[in-house]
Amino acid sequence: MFNQGDILIVPFPFSDLTSVRQRPVLVLSKKEYNEKCEDIVTCGITSNLKDSKYSVLIDNPDLIEGNIPVKSRIKTDRLFTLEQSIIIKKMGMVNKGTFSKVRKEFINLI
């Protein structure tokens, strides 16, 4: 089961839909929701470090579990509802302080 704050690897299609690529996402939905539903609510993570509104910069010190290969940005304006069965693997988990920053940016968005 997946928890809020988990970083997961999922298959994402290229824009022309001819193939897929593995991409990281951050789980936003709570564990209680994830246990009862087939889907999870996530937001995208990118290695493009260009400063963008509604995003949070992360690096390995921001994780309490696992690691990421490069500094990245959590993009709270890139939401995805995904079926849990497509999850390839869990990559890590952000710490509470980082998730609080993500929550704040998401609230600023809405």
Short mmCIF file of C-alpha atoms in Angstrom, two decimals:
data_model
loop_
_atom_site.label_atom_id
_atom_site.label_comp_id
_atom_site.label_asym_id
_atom_site.label_seq_id
_atom_site.Cartn_x
_atom_site.Cartn_y
_atom_site.Cartn_z
CA MET A 1 0.00 0.00 0.00
CA PHE A 2 1.19 3.50 -0.78
CA ASN A 3 1.41 6.39 1.66
CA GLN A 4 1.13 10.13 1.31
CA GLY A 5 4.62 11.41 0.51
CA ASP A 6 5.82 8.30 -1.31
CA ILE A 7 7.80 8.79 -4.51
CA LEU A 8 6.77 6.19 -7.09
CA ILE A 9 7.88 5.25 -10.58
CA VAL A 10 5.05 4.96 -13.11
CA PRO A 11 4.80 4.52 -16.89
CA PHE A 12 3.94 7.74 -18.73
CA PRO A 13 3.13 7.87 -22.44
CA PHE A 14 5.02 10.14 -24.81
CA SER A 15 2.85 12.92 -26.20
CA ASP A 16 2.43 11.02 -29.49
CA LEU A 17 1.27 7.94 -27.51
CA THR A 18 3.66 5.63 -29.41
CA SER A 19 5.57 4.48 -26.33
CA VAL A 20 5.96 5.06 -22.60
CA ARG A 21 8.71 6.24 -20.31
CA GLN A 22 9.16 5.68 -16.59
CA ARG A 23 8.61 8.86 -14.58
CA PRO A 24 8.54 9.71 -10.85
CA VAL A 25 5.43 11.00 -9.08
CA LEU A 26 4.66 12.05 -5.50
CA VAL A 27 1.63 10.55 -3.76
CA LEU A 28 -0.71 13.29 -2.47
CA SER A 29 -3.66 11.16 -1.38
CA LYS A 30 -3.82 9.87 2.19
CA LYS A 31 -3.19 6.23 3.13
CA GLU A 32 -6.85 5.78 4.11
CA TYR A 33 -7.95 6.80 0.61
CA ASN A 34 -5.28 4.67 -1.05
CA GLU A 35 -6.39 1.60 0.93
CA LYS A 36 -10.03 1.96 -0.13
CA CYS A 37 -9.63 3.02 -3.76
CA GLU A 38 -7.98 1.48 -6.80
CA ASP A 39 -6.55 4.89 -7.71
CA ILE A 40 -4.09 7.25 -6.06
CA VAL A 41 -3.75 11.01 -6.51
CA THR A 42 -0.24 12.13 -7.44
CA CYS A 43 1.72 15.04 -8.84
CA GLY A 44 4.62 14.96 -11.24
CA ILE A 45 8.31 15.24 -10.45
CA THR A 46 10.76 16.64 -13.00
CA SER A 47 14.52 16.99 -13.23
CA ASN A 48 14.02 20.34 -14.99
CA LEU A 49 15.18 22.71 -12.25
CA LYS A 50 13.82 25.87 -13.87
CA ASP A 51 12.11 27.80 -11.09
CA SER A 52 8.40 27.51 -11.59
CA LYS A 53 5.47 28.61 -9.52
CA TYR A 54 3.70 25.89 -7.54
CA SER A 55 6.76 23.65 -7.35
CA VAL A 56 9.12 22.48 -4.62
CA LEU A 57 12.81 21.75 -5.16
CA ILE A 58 13.95 18.42 -3.67
CA ASP A 59 17.20 16.55 -3.21
CA ASN A 60 18.24 13.48 -1.21
CA PRO A 61 18.37 15.31 2.17
CA ASP A 62 14.62 15.94 1.72
CA LEU A 63 13.90 12.21 1.79
CA ILE A 64 13.43 9.95 4.81
CA GLU A 65 13.62 6.86 2.63
CA GLY A 66 15.28 6.00 -0.69
CA ASN A 67 17.08 8.44 -2.95
CA ILE A 68 16.65 10.34 -6.17
CA PRO A 69 19.35 10.35 -8.86
CA VAL A 70 19.33 14.14 -9.40
CA LYS A 71 17.89 17.28 -7.84
CA SER A 72 14.29 17.57 -8.94
CA ARG A 73 11.12 19.65 -8.69
CA ILE A 74 7.78 18.45 -7.42
CA LYS A 75 5.19 20.11 -9.67
CA THR A 76 1.97 20.57 -7.71
CA ASP A 77 0.25 21.88 -10.84
CA ARG A 78 0.78 18.55 -12.65
CA LEU A 79 -1.82 16.29 -11.06
CA PHE A 80 -2.45 12.70 -12.08
CA THR A 81 -4.97 10.17 -10.81
CA LEU A 82 -3.39 6.78 -11.43
CA GLU A 83 -4.57 3.23 -11.04
CA GLN A 84 -2.41 1.60 -8.37
CA SER A 85 -1.90 -1.50 -10.52
CA ILE A 86 0.36 0.44 -12.94
CA ILE A 87 2.91 1.42 -10.26
CA ILE A 88 6.31 0.02 -11.22
CA LYS A 89 8.07 0.58 -7.89
CA LYS A 90 8.46 2.80 -4.86
CA MET A 91 11.55 4.99 -5.06
CA GLY A 92 11.45 6.76 -1.71
CA MET A 93 9.51 9.06 0.59
CA VAL A 94 9.80 12.79 1.30
CA ASN A 95 10.14 14.04 4.87
CA LYS A 96 7.30 15.87 6.66
CA GLY A 97 8.84 19.29 6.13
CA THR A 98 9.09 18.77 2.39
CA PHE A 99 5.54 17.43 2.18
CA SER A 100 4.35 20.51 4.10
CA LYS A 101 5.97 22.71 1.43
CA VAL A 102 4.21 20.67 -1.27
CA ARG A 103 0.88 21.07 0.53
CA LYS A 104 1.43 24.84 0.83
CA GLU A 105 2.20 25.18 -2.89
CA PHE A 106 -0.85 23.11 -3.78
CA ILE A 107 -3.08 25.28 -1.57
CA ASN A 108 -1.62 28.37 -3.27
CA LEU A 109 -2.59 26.81 -6.60
CA ILE A 110 -6.23 26.27 -5.68
#
